[in-house]
């Protein structure tokens, strides 16, 4: 039986345009394409964990609109248990995304129904948390709900992963004791630690700071530079596989979901990080959030160049 992963987080419909470059303030650009794509950091991580070998349950909220039906349907199609995805009055979460010719993106999210995922709603689905081996949270739902989920996951003795995305400020200090693996990218590590992260060396300083704040283990994802793993005073750099990127949307989500699935299925941390990195590398070679996430056989067939 595959191990069980529960994801407590967001579902967004991504409204994606491609343009030669990201627009400046006050500027109008002519785009090259437009697509609506299922996304949201929580849902993307759920899809990644499911495609990469875990049995997944999603805890979240969608609106009673066409986007909500499509977002739920996308997860059901991946055999993700959606009994804990509630449909609420109003609009589903959306993300406005511009992807440029250098494969970089800029994203604005509007929470919509994700804001209705309160601690009380999560409490209604405690059985999902109880059944999981690994529990993953991000920051696209209310802070009080993240704090509640982390605390409950810790009480239940689960392996707890927090992907602090998006982050613009330090985390509440009392969250750290409830996190086994904190997985920020460079800008999130900067916001959480106060250390500007723009290189492997600065990531090492930030990781040490996050460990000092109480995070169990830290993995800072560094895009094409790979990732830095920190546990106590141990620091290890994992270089990224080299690929030609066309769209980095959901690369971090793919890493988190892949890492969680591998860890839940018994791989050690180093193997789980390498597995997540291959999955993330494959995701950047394809467009969109959920459509870009590879399957287990894609990862197993990957040959480094
Ligand atoms: O991490 C990528 C995701 O961020 C997108 O799918 C978008 O919905 C935003 O949540």
Coordinates of C-alpha atoms and ligand atoms in Angstrom, one line a residue:
X1 CA 0.0 0.0 0.0
X2 CA 1.4 3.5 -0.8
X3 CA 1.9 5.7 2.2
X4 CA -0.6 8.4 2.9
X5 CA 0.0 12.1 2.5
X6 CA -2.6 14.8 3.6
X7 CA -2.3 18.3 2.1
X8 CA -4.0 21.1 3.9
X9 CA -4.1 24.1 1.7
X10 CA -5.2 26.1 -1.3
X11 CA -6.8 25.4 -4.7
X12 CA -6.6 28.2 -7.3
X13 CA -7.6 28.5 -10.9
X14 CA -4.5 29.9 -12.6
X15 CA -5.2 32.6 -15.3
X16 CA -1.9 32.3 -17.2
X17 CA -0.5 34.7 -19.9
X18 CA 2.8 34.4 -21.6
X19 CA 4.6 37.6 -22.5
X20 CA 8.1 38.4 -23.7
X21 CA 8.9 39.9 -20.3
X22 CA 7.2 40.8 -17.1
X23 CA 5.4 44.2 -17.2
X24 CA 6.7 47.2 -15.4
X25 CA 4.4 49.4 -13.2
X26 CA 1.9 51.3 -15.4
X27 CA 2.9 49.3 -18.6
X28 CA 0.6 47.4 -20.9
X29 CA 2.3 44.5 -22.8
X30 CA 1.0 42.4 -25.7
X31 CA 0.8 38.8 -24.5
X32 CA 1.4 35.7 -26.7
X33 CA -1.1 33.3 -25.1
X34 CA -3.7 32.8 -22.4
X35 CA -4.9 29.6 -20.6
X36 CA -6.8 28.7 -17.5
X37 CA -5.0 25.9 -15.6
X38 CA -5.7 24.2 -12.3
X39 CA -3.3 25.3 -9.6
X40 CA -2.9 26.5 -6.1
X41 CA 0.1 25.5 -4.0
X42 CA -1.9 23.1 -1.9
X43 CA -3.6 21.4 -4.9
X44 CA -0.3 21.3 -6.9
X45 CA 1.5 19.6 -4.0
X46 CA -1.4 17.1 -3.7
X47 CA -1.2 16.3 -7.4
X48 CA 2.6 15.9 -7.2
X49 CA 2.5 13.6 -4.2
X50 CA -0.3 11.5 -6.0
X51 CA 1.5 11.2 -9.3
X52 CA 4.8 10.4 -7.5
X53 CA 3.6 7.5 -5.5
X54 CA 1.5 8.5 -2.5
X55 CA -2.1 8.0 -1.6
X56 CA -3.3 11.6 -1.1
X57 CA -6.1 13.4 0.7
X58 CA -6.8 17.1 0.2
X59 CA -8.2 19.4 2.8
X60 CA -9.4 22.7 1.3
X61 CA -12.2 24.9 0.1
X62 CA -13.5 25.8 -3.4
X63 CA -16.2 28.2 -4.4
X64 CA -19.6 27.2 -5.7
X65 CA -18.6 28.3 -9.2
X66 CA -17.4 26.7 -12.4
X67 CA -13.7 27.1 -11.3
X68 CA -14.5 25.2 -8.1
X69 CA -16.0 22.3 -10.0
X70 CA -13.1 22.2 -12.3
X71 CA -10.5 22.4 -9.5
X72 CA -12.2 19.5 -7.6
X73 CA -12.5 17.5 -10.8
X74 CA -8.8 17.9 -11.5
X75 CA -7.9 16.3 -8.1
X76 CA -10.5 13.5 -8.4
X77 CA -9.0 12.6 -11.8
X78 CA -5.7 12.0 -9.9
X79 CA -7.5 9.6 -7.5
X80 CA -7.0 12.2 -4.7
X81 CA -9.5 11.8 -1.9
X82 CA -11.5 15.1 -1.9
X83 CA -14.0 14.3 0.8
X84 CA -12.4 17.1 2.9
X85 CA -12.6 19.7 0.0
X86 CA -15.6 21.8 1.0
X87 CA -17.7 23.9 -1.4
X88 CA -18.5 27.3 0.0
X89 CA -20.6 30.3 -1.1
X90 CA -18.7 32.7 -3.4
X91 CA -15.7 32.6 -5.8
X92 CA -12.9 30.0 -5.9
X93 CA -9.3 31.2 -5.4
X94 CA -7.6 32.5 -8.5
X95 CA -4.0 33.3 -9.4
X96 CA -3.1 35.8 -12.1
X97 CA 0.2 34.6 -13.6
X98 CA 2.5 36.1 -16.2
X99 CA 5.3 33.8 -17.6
X100 CA 8.1 35.5 -19.5
X101 CA 10.5 34.2 -22.2
X102 CA 13.1 33.5 -19.6
X103 CA 10.6 31.0 -17.9
X104 CA 10.3 33.3 -14.9
X105 CA 6.9 34.2 -13.5
X106 CA 5.0 36.8 -11.5
X107 CA 1.9 35.8 -9.6
X108 CA -0.9 37.6 -7.8
X109 CA -3.3 35.4 -5.9
X110 CA -6.8 36.3 -4.6
X111 CA -7.7 33.8 -1.8
X112 CA -11.5 33.6 -2.4
X113 CA -12.8 30.3 -1.0
X114 CA -9.3 29.4 0.4
X115 CA -10.1 32.0 3.1
X116 CA -13.0 29.8 4.3
X117 CA -10.6 27.0 5.4
X118 CA -10.8 27.9 9.1
X119 CA -9.5 25.9 12.0
X120 CA -13.1 24.7 12.7
X121 CA -13.4 23.4 9.1
X122 CA -10.1 21.6 9.4
X123 CA -11.3 20.2 12.7
X124 CA -14.3 18.6 10.9
X125 CA -11.8 16.5 8.9
X126 CA -9.6 15.4 11.8
X127 CA -9.9 11.7 10.6
X128 CA -8.0 12.7 7.4
X129 CA -5.1 14.0 9.5
X130 CA -5.2 10.9 11.8
X131 CA -5.0 8.6 8.8
X132 CA -1.9 10.4 7.2
X133 CA 1.7 9.5 7.5
X134 CA 2.9 12.9 6.3
X135 CA 1.0 16.2 6.5
X136 CA 1.9 19.2 4.3
X137 CA 0.8 22.8 4.7
X138 CA 1.6 26.1 2.8
X139 CA 0.5 29.7 3.5
X140 CA -2.3 30.3 1.0
X141 CA -5.0 29.7 3.7
X142 CA -5.5 31.8 6.9
X143 CA -2.5 31.9 9.3
X144 CA -4.7 30.6 12.1
X145 CA -5.6 27.6 10.1
X146 CA -1.9 26.8 9.3
X147 CA -1.1 27.2 13.0
X148 CA -3.9 24.9 13.9
X149 CA -3.0 22.2 11.3
X150 CA 0.7 22.2 12.3
X151 CA -0.2 21.9 16.0
X152 CA -2.7 19.1 15.4
X153 CA -0.3 17.2 13.1
X154 CA 2.4 17.4 15.8
X155 CA -0.1 16.1 18.5
X156 CA -0.9 13.2 16.2
X157 CA 2.8 12.4 15.9
X158 CA 2.8 12.9 12.1
X159 CA 5.8 13.9 9.9
X160 CA 5.0 17.6 9.3
X161 CA 6.2 19.6 6.3
X162 CA 5.6 23.4 6.0
X163 CA 6.3 25.0 2.6
X164 CA 6.1 28.7 3.8
X165 CA 4.8 30.0 0.5
X166 CA 4.1 32.8 -0.2
X167 CA 5.9 34.4 2.8
X168 CA 6.6 38.1 3.3
X169 CA 7.3 38.1 7.0
X170 CA 8.7 35.9 9.8
X171 CA 6.6 32.9 10.9
X172 CA 4.9 33.0 14.3
X173 CA 7.6 31.7 16.7
X174 CA 5.4 29.0 18.2
X175 CA 5.0 27.2 14.8
X176 CA 8.6 26.1 14.6
X177 CA 8.4 23.4 17.2
X178 CA 5.6 21.7 15.2
X179 CA 7.6 21.6 11.9
X180 CA 9.8 18.6 10.9
X181 CA 10.8 19.9 7.5
X182 CA 10.6 23.6 6.6
X183 CA 11.0 24.0 2.8
X184 CA 11.3 27.7 1.7
X185 CA 12.7 29.0 -1.6
X186 CA 15.2 31.9 -1.6
X187 CA 12.8 34.8 -1.1
X188 CA 10.8 32.9 1.5
X189 CA 14.0 32.0 3.4
X190 CA 14.9 35.7 3.3
X191 CA 11.5 36.7 4.7
X192 CA 11.6 34.1 7.5
X193 CA 15.2 34.5 8.5
X194 CA 16.0 38.2 7.8
X195 CA 19.1 37.0 6.0
X196 CA 19.1 38.0 2.3
X197 CA 19.4 34.8 0.4
X198 CA 20.9 35.1 -3.1
X199 CA 23.6 32.4 -3.1
X200 CA 24.5 29.0 -1.6
X201 CA 26.6 30.8 1.1
X202 CA 23.9 33.1 2.2
X203 CA 21.4 30.2 2.2
X204 CA 23.7 28.4 4.7
X205 CA 23.5 31.4 7.0
X206 CA 19.7 31.6 6.6
X207 CA 19.3 27.9 7.2
X208 CA 21.4 28.1 10.4
X209 CA 19.1 30.9 11.6
X210 CA 15.9 29.0 10.8
X211 CA 17.3 25.9 12.7
X212 CA 18.1 28.3 15.7
X213 CA 14.5 29.5 15.6
X214 CA 13.4 25.9 16.1
X215 CA 12.7 24.3 12.7
X216 CA 13.6 20.6 12.9
X217 CA 15.2 20.4 9.4
X218 CA 15.4 23.0 6.6
X219 CA 15.5 22.5 2.9
X220 CA 16.1 25.8 1.0
X221 CA 15.3 25.4 -2.7
X222 CA 17.6 27.4 -4.9
X223 CA 16.2 26.9 -8.4
X224 CA 18.9 25.9 -10.9
X225 CA 21.4 25.9 -8.0
X226 CA 19.7 22.9 -6.4
X227 CA 18.8 22.9 -2.7
X228 CA 20.5 23.2 0.6
X229 CA 19.6 20.7 3.4
X230 CA 20.2 21.7 7.0
X231 CA 19.8 19.4 10.0
X232 CA 21.4 20.6 13.3
X233 CA 24.8 21.8 12.4
X234 CA 25.0 19.5 9.2
X235 CA 24.7 21.3 5.9
X236 CA 24.5 19.5 2.6
X237 CA 24.2 21.0 -0.9
X238 CA 22.2 19.0 -3.5
X239 CA 23.0 20.3 -7.1
X240 CA 20.0 20.4 -9.4
X241 CA 19.7 18.3 -12.6
X242 CA 20.4 20.4 -15.7
X243 CA 17.3 20.9 -17.9
X244 CA 16.0 23.6 -20.3
X245 CA 13.3 25.5 -18.4
X246 CA 10.3 26.9 -20.2
X247 CA 8.0 27.6 -17.2
X248 CA 9.0 27.4 -13.5
X249 CA 5.4 27.6 -12.2
X250 CA 4.8 24.9 -9.6
X251 CA 8.4 23.7 -9.6
X252 CA 8.6 24.3 -5.8
X253 CA 5.3 22.5 -5.4
X254 CA 6.5 19.5 -7.4
X255 CA 9.6 19.3 -5.2
X256 CA 7.5 19.4 -2.0
X257 CA 5.0 16.9 -3.2
X258 CA 7.7 14.6 -4.5
X259 CA 9.8 14.9 -1.4
X260 CA 6.8 14.1 0.8
X261 CA 5.8 11.1 -1.3
X262 CA 9.3 9.6 -1.3
X263 CA 9.8 10.2 2.4
X264 CA 6.3 8.7 3.3
X265 CA 7.2 5.7 1.2
X266 CA 10.4 5.1 3.3
X267 CA 13.2 6.7 1.3
X268 CA 15.8 8.5 3.4
X269 CA 16.1 12.3 3.3
X270 CA 18.9 12.5 0.8
X271 CA 17.1 10.1 -1.6
X272 CA 13.8 12.0 -1.1
X273 CA 15.5 15.3 -1.9
X274 CA 17.1 13.9 -5.1
X275 CA 13.8 12.4 -6.1
X276 CA 12.0 15.7 -5.5
X277 CA 14.7 17.6 -7.5
X278 CA 14.3 15.3 -10.5
X279 CA 10.5 15.8 -10.4
X280 CA 10.9 19.6 -10.1
X281 CA 13.4 19.6 -13.0
X282 CA 11.0 17.7 -15.2
X283 CA 8.2 20.1 -14.3
X284 CA 10.0 23.2 -15.5
X285 CA 10.3 21.7 -19.0
X286 CA 6.5 21.8 -19.3
X287 CA 4.0 24.7 -19.2
X288 CA 1.5 25.3 -16.4
X289 CA 1.0 24.2 -12.8
X290 CA -0.7 20.8 -12.5
X291 CA -0.2 19.8 -16.2
X292 CA 3.6 20.2 -15.7
X293 CA 3.9 17.7 -12.8
X294 CA 5.6 14.5 -13.9
X295 CA 4.5 10.9 -13.0
X296 CA 6.6 8.3 -11.1
X297 CA 7.5 6.6 -14.4
X298 CA 8.7 10.0 -15.9
X299 CA 11.0 10.4 -12.9
X300 CA 12.3 6.8 -13.1
X301 CA 13.0 7.3 -16.8
X302 CA 14.9 10.6 -16.3
X303 CA 18.5 10.5 -17.5
X304 CA 20.7 13.3 -16.4
X305 CA 22.5 15.2 -19.2
Ligands
LIG1 O1 3.2 27.6 -6.8 C1 2.5 27.9 -8.0 C2 1.1 28.3 -7.6 O2 1.1 29.5 -6.9 C3 0.2 28.5 -8.8 O3 -0.5 27.3 -9.2 C4 -0.8 29.5 -8.2 O4 -2.1 29.1 -8.1 C5 -0.2 30.0 -6.9 O5 -0.8 29.5 -5.9

